[in-house]
Amino acid sequence: MKELLQNKISGSRLTLPVILCYAIGIWLLGGLIQKQWWIQFGCFLLTTYLMVLLNNSNALIRIYSRVISVTFLILSCMACFLFSSLYGNLTQLCIVASYLILFQSYQDKAAAGLTYYGFLCIGLTSLTFVHILYFVPFLWILMLSCLQSFSLRTFFASLLGIITPYWLGICWLVYQGSLPLFVDHFAPLIRFHTPFDFSILNNSQTTTFAFVILLAVIGTVHYWRTYYSDKIRTRQLFVIFIWIDLLTVAFICLQPQYYDPLIRILIINTAPLTGHFIALTHTKITNITFCLICITALLLTGYNLWMSSSLY
């Protein structure tokens, strides 16, 4: 069978280093040096490395391919208007780290240590994006149904992991005499704004959101058509990606003012689905789709760079 362009690119050892150079170029064009976004850039590189580890340690693609990390790089660079946010980049880093740790607890109901550290990352994320706590009950459900690691032991370990950063935070606030700030931190959890108010999003945000959703749909449909070819463990992990994608899209629609951290979560979970589609399909139609995806991503990246340059 003749190897198609999508398969040549997804299976090449040169793809990741080439796209990494591309990503560095986008950061430079976006204002890395002028705006001194070195910490944000460091978080981005570390998150990319963790995405590589996530793919390798869980064999998300059953052939040699770095396409999941490549997809993450391309989608993250496409959303270049997010580069400036230190808290956003830290949120993205913590979410990938939590996946990397929690996935190792598969079918281990005694994995209190792994669960603790996985949810410690969630707790750290909640310091800058408190609404991530809304995802915690769903993570417990996914631990029970997909990871099969939920037990009383791991439940209490997860709670301990979430509250650990707050123990340290309370000590600091008491020392500073600013304890009321602790209550204020959780106040946004009970404040709701107008749902489906997409007027607060600019054109860059809206088009990027629509494109990532389209990729998520393509990846999800493809996965449900071909899931039987993967090992059971891999299937369960992809179910997690799909469910978190659905929850994130619903969250953005209901409360679009939290778009910036949520689109990062959407990109993290969409990258494996899109990568699976690109690496493991072999038809002329999917090859054309791959080319259209690449062209659209490049055009959106250029557009977002142009728009964000006026914002920064």
Coordinates of C-alpha atoms in Angstrom, one line a residue:
M1 CA 0.0 0.0 0.0
K2 CA 1.4 3.4 -1.0
E3 CA 2.2 5.5 2.0
L4 CA 0.3 8.8 2.1
L5 CA 1.6 12.2 3.1
Q6 CA -0.2 12.1 6.5
N7 CA 1.5 8.8 7.3
K8 CA 4.9 9.9 6.2
I9 CA 4.7 13.0 8.3
S10 CA 3.2 11.3 11.4
G11 CA 5.7 8.5 11.4
S12 CA 8.8 10.5 10.7
R13 CA 11.4 11.1 13.4
L14 CA 12.0 14.5 12.0
T15 CA 8.5 15.8 12.5
L16 CA 8.7 16.7 16.2
P17 CA 12.0 18.6 16.0
V18 CA 10.9 20.5 12.9
I19 CA 7.5 21.5 14.5
L20 CA 9.4 22.4 17.7
C21 CA 11.5 24.8 15.7
Y22 CA 8.3 26.1 14.1
A23 CA 6.8 26.6 17.6
I24 CA 9.8 28.5 18.7
G25 CA 9.5 30.7 15.7
I26 CA 5.8 31.4 16.5
W27 CA 6.8 32.4 20.0
L28 CA 9.5 34.7 18.7
L29 CA 7.0 36.3 16.3
G30 CA 4.4 36.5 19.0
G31 CA 6.7 38.6 21.2
L32 CA 8.8 36.2 23.3
I33 CA 11.9 38.5 23.4
Q34 CA 10.1 41.9 23.4
K35 CA 7.6 40.9 26.1
Q36 CA 10.1 38.8 28.1
W37 CA 7.8 35.8 28.3
W38 CA 10.6 33.4 29.3
I39 CA 8.8 31.8 32.2
Q40 CA 5.7 31.2 30.1
F41 CA 7.9 29.8 27.3
G42 CA 9.7 27.5 29.8
C43 CA 6.3 26.2 31.0
F44 CA 5.2 25.6 27.3
L45 CA 8.4 23.6 26.6
L46 CA 8.0 21.5 29.8
T47 CA 4.3 20.9 29.0
T48 CA 5.4 19.7 25.5
Y49 CA 7.9 17.3 27.1
L50 CA 5.2 15.9 29.4
M51 CA 3.0 15.4 26.4
V52 CA 5.8 13.3 24.8
L53 CA 6.0 11.3 28.1
L54 CA 2.3 10.9 28.2
N55 CA 2.2 9.4 24.7
N56 CA 5.3 7.2 25.3
S57 CA 4.4 5.9 28.7
N58 CA 0.8 5.0 27.8
A59 CA 1.4 3.9 24.1
L60 CA -1.5 6.1 23.0
I61 CA -0.6 5.5 19.3
R62 CA 0.1 1.8 18.5
I63 CA 2.8 2.7 16.0
Y64 CA 5.8 4.9 16.3
S65 CA 4.6 8.4 16.1
R66 CA 5.1 11.7 17.8
V67 CA 2.0 13.2 16.2
I68 CA 0.2 13.8 19.5
S69 CA 3.0 16.1 20.8
V70 CA 3.2 17.7 17.3
T71 CA -0.6 18.3 17.3
F72 CA -0.4 19.8 20.8
L73 CA 2.4 22.2 19.6
I74 CA 0.5 23.3 16.5
L75 CA -2.8 23.9 18.4
S76 CA -1.0 25.7 21.3
C77 CA 0.8 28.0 18.8
M78 CA -2.4 28.5 16.9
A79 CA -3.8 30.0 20.1
C80 CA -0.9 32.5 20.3
F81 CA -3.1 35.1 22.1
L82 CA -2.6 32.9 25.2
F83 CA 1.2 33.2 25.3
S84 CA 1.3 36.1 27.7
S85 CA -0.6 34.4 30.6
L86 CA 1.8 32.9 33.1
Y87 CA -1.1 31.5 35.2
G88 CA -2.5 29.9 32.0
N89 CA 0.7 28.2 31.1
L90 CA 1.1 26.9 34.6
T91 CA -2.5 25.6 34.5
Q92 CA -1.7 23.7 31.2
L93 CA 1.5 22.3 32.7
C94 CA -0.3 21.0 35.9
I95 CA -3.2 19.4 33.9
V96 CA -0.8 17.4 31.7
A97 CA 1.2 16.5 34.8
S98 CA -1.9 15.2 36.6
Y99 CA -2.8 13.0 33.6
L100 CA 0.7 11.6 33.4
I101 CA 0.6 10.6 37.1
L102 CA -3.1 9.5 37.3
F103 CA -2.9 7.3 34.2
Q104 CA -0.2 5.2 36.0
S105 CA -2.8 4.2 38.6
Y106 CA -4.8 2.2 36.1
Q107 CA -6.5 -0.8 37.8
D108 CA -4.7 -0.1 41.1
K109 CA -7.1 0.8 43.8
A110 CA -4.3 1.0 46.3
A111 CA -2.4 3.7 44.4
A112 CA -2.8 6.3 47.1
G113 CA 0.5 7.9 46.3
L114 CA -0.1 8.4 42.6
T115 CA -3.6 9.6 43.2
Y116 CA -2.3 12.1 45.8
Y117 CA 0.3 13.6 43.5
G118 CA -2.1 13.6 40.5
F119 CA -4.7 15.6 42.5
L120 CA -1.9 17.8 44.0
C121 CA -1.5 19.0 40.5
I122 CA -5.2 19.7 40.3
G123 CA -5.0 21.6 43.6
L124 CA -2.1 23.7 42.3
T125 CA -4.2 24.5 39.2
S126 CA -7.1 25.6 41.4
L127 CA -4.9 28.3 43.0
T128 CA -4.9 30.2 39.7
F129 CA -8.1 28.7 38.2
V130 CA -10.4 27.8 41.0
H131 CA -13.2 26.5 38.6
I132 CA -11.1 23.4 37.9
L133 CA -12.6 22.1 41.1
Y134 CA -15.9 21.6 39.1
F135 CA -14.0 18.9 37.2
V136 CA -13.1 16.9 40.4
P137 CA -16.4 14.9 40.8
F138 CA -16.1 13.9 37.1
L139 CA -12.5 12.9 37.6
W140 CA -13.7 10.6 40.4
I141 CA -16.3 9.1 38.1
L142 CA -13.6 8.5 35.4
M143 CA -11.3 7.0 38.0
L144 CA -14.1 4.6 38.9
S145 CA -15.3 3.7 35.3
C146 CA -12.1 4.1 33.2
L147 CA -9.0 4.0 35.3
Q148 CA -10.7 1.5 37.7
S149 CA -8.6 3.0 40.5
F150 CA -11.3 4.5 42.7
S151 CA -11.5 3.3 46.3
L152 CA -11.9 4.9 49.7
R153 CA -8.1 5.0 49.9
T154 CA -7.6 6.8 46.6
F155 CA -10.6 9.0 47.3
F156 CA -9.1 10.4 50.5
A157 CA -5.7 10.6 48.8
S158 CA -7.3 12.8 46.1
L159 CA -8.9 15.1 48.7
L160 CA -5.6 15.4 50.5
G161 CA -3.8 16.2 47.3
I162 CA -6.3 19.0 46.5
I163 CA -6.2 20.7 49.9
T164 CA -2.4 20.4 50.4
P165 CA -1.7 23.7 48.5
Y166 CA -4.3 25.4 50.6
W167 CA -2.7 24.3 53.8
L168 CA 0.4 26.1 52.8
G169 CA -1.6 29.1 51.5
I170 CA -3.5 29.5 54.7
C171 CA -0.2 29.6 56.7
W172 CA 1.0 32.3 54.4
L173 CA -2.2 34.3 54.6
V174 CA -2.3 34.1 58.4
Y175 CA 1.3 35.3 58.5
Q176 CA 0.3 38.2 56.2
G177 CA -2.9 38.9 58.2
S178 CA -4.9 38.4 55.0
L179 CA -7.0 35.4 55.9
P180 CA -10.3 36.8 54.3
L181 CA -8.6 36.4 50.9
F182 CA -9.0 32.6 51.4
V183 CA -12.8 32.9 51.4
D184 CA -12.6 35.4 48.5
H185 CA -10.7 32.9 46.4
F186 CA -13.7 30.5 46.4
A187 CA -16.3 33.1 45.9
P188 CA -16.3 32.8 42.0
L189 CA -17.5 29.2 42.4
I190 CA -20.9 30.5 43.3
R191 CA -21.0 33.4 40.9
F192 CA -22.5 32.7 37.5
H193 CA -22.6 35.0 34.5
T194 CA -24.8 34.9 31.4
P195 CA -24.4 31.6 29.6
F196 CA -23.7 31.4 25.9
D197 CA -22.6 35.0 25.9
F198 CA -20.1 34.6 23.1
S199 CA -20.1 38.4 22.5
I200 CA -17.3 38.7 25.1
L201 CA -15.0 36.6 22.8
N202 CA -13.1 38.2 20.0
N203 CA -12.8 36.7 16.5
S204 CA -9.5 35.0 17.2
Q205 CA -11.0 33.2 20.3
T206 CA -14.2 32.2 18.5
T207 CA -12.5 30.8 15.3
T208 CA -9.9 28.9 17.4
F209 CA -12.6 27.4 19.6
A210 CA -14.6 26.3 16.6
F211 CA -11.6 24.8 14.9
V212 CA -10.6 22.8 18.0
I213 CA -14.1 21.6 18.4
L214 CA -14.1 20.4 14.8
L215 CA -10.9 18.5 15.4
A216 CA -12.3 17.0 18.6
V217 CA -15.4 15.8 16.6
I218 CA -13.3 14.3 13.8
G219 CA -11.0 12.6 16.3
T220 CA -13.9 11.3 18.4
V221 CA -15.9 9.9 15.5
H222 CA -12.7 8.2 14.1
Y223 CA -11.9 6.7 17.5
W224 CA -15.4 5.2 18.1
R225 CA -15.2 3.7 14.6
T226 CA -11.8 2.1 15.3
Y227 CA -11.4 1.7 19.0
Y228 CA -11.5 -2.1 18.8
S229 CA -8.0 -2.1 17.3
D230 CA -6.5 -0.6 20.5
K231 CA -5.8 -2.3 23.8
I232 CA -8.4 -2.0 26.5
R233 CA -6.2 0.3 28.6
T234 CA -5.7 2.6 25.7
R235 CA -9.4 2.7 25.0
Q236 CA -10.2 3.7 28.5
L237 CA -7.7 6.6 28.4
F238 CA -9.2 7.9 25.2
V239 CA -12.6 7.7 26.8
I240 CA -11.3 10.1 29.4
F241 CA -10.0 12.5 26.7
I242 CA -13.4 12.4 25.1
W243 CA -15.4 13.0 28.2
I244 CA -13.2 15.8 29.4
D245 CA -13.4 17.4 26.0
L246 CA -17.2 17.3 26.2
L247 CA -17.2 18.7 29.7
T248 CA -14.9 21.5 28.7
V249 CA -16.9 22.5 25.7
A250 CA -20.1 22.6 27.8
F251 CA -18.2 24.7 30.4
I252 CA -17.0 27.2 27.8
C253 CA -20.6 27.5 26.4
L254 CA -22.1 28.0 29.8
Q255 CA -19.4 30.4 31.1
P256 CA -17.4 31.8 28.2
Q257 CA -15.6 34.3 30.4
Y258 CA -13.3 31.4 31.5
Y259 CA -12.3 30.8 27.9
D260 CA -8.6 31.2 28.3
P261 CA -7.9 28.4 30.8
L262 CA -10.6 26.1 29.4
I263 CA -9.4 26.3 25.8
R264 CA -6.0 25.1 27.1
I265 CA -7.7 22.0 28.6
L266 CA -9.6 21.5 25.4
I267 CA -6.4 21.5 23.4
I268 CA -4.7 19.0 25.7
N269 CA -7.5 16.5 25.3
T270 CA -8.1 17.1 21.6
A271 CA -4.4 16.6 20.7
P272 CA -4.5 12.8 21.4
L273 CA -7.8 12.4 19.5
T274 CA -6.5 14.3 16.4
G275 CA -3.1 12.6 16.6
H276 CA -4.8 9.1 16.6
F277 CA -6.8 10.1 13.5
I278 CA -3.8 11.4 11.6
A279 CA -1.4 8.5 12.5
L280 CA -3.8 5.6 12.0
T281 CA -5.9 6.4 9.0
H282 CA -4.8 5.6 5.4
T283 CA -7.4 6.7 2.9
K284 CA -7.3 9.5 0.3
I285 CA -10.2 11.2 2.0
T286 CA -8.4 11.3 5.4
N287 CA -5.2 12.5 3.6
I288 CA -7.1 15.4 2.1
T289 CA -8.6 16.1 5.5
F290 CA -5.1 16.1 7.0
C291 CA -3.9 18.6 4.4
L292 CA -7.0 20.8 5.0
I293 CA -6.3 20.7 8.8
C294 CA -2.7 21.7 8.3
I295 CA -3.6 24.6 6.0
T296 CA -6.4 25.8 8.3
A297 CA -4.1 25.7 11.4
L298 CA -1.4 27.7 9.5
L299 CA -3.9 30.3 8.4
L300 CA -5.5 30.6 11.8
T301 CA -2.0 30.9 13.4
G302 CA -1.1 33.7 11.0
Y303 CA -4.5 35.4 11.6
N304 CA -4.1 35.1 15.4
L305 CA -0.6 36.4 15.3
W306 CA -1.7 39.4 13.3
M307 CA -4.6 40.1 15.7
S308 CA -2.6 39.5 18.9
S309 CA 0.1 41.9 17.7
S310 CA -2.4 44.8 18.0
L311 CA -3.4 43.6 21.5
Y312 CA 0.1 43.3 23.0

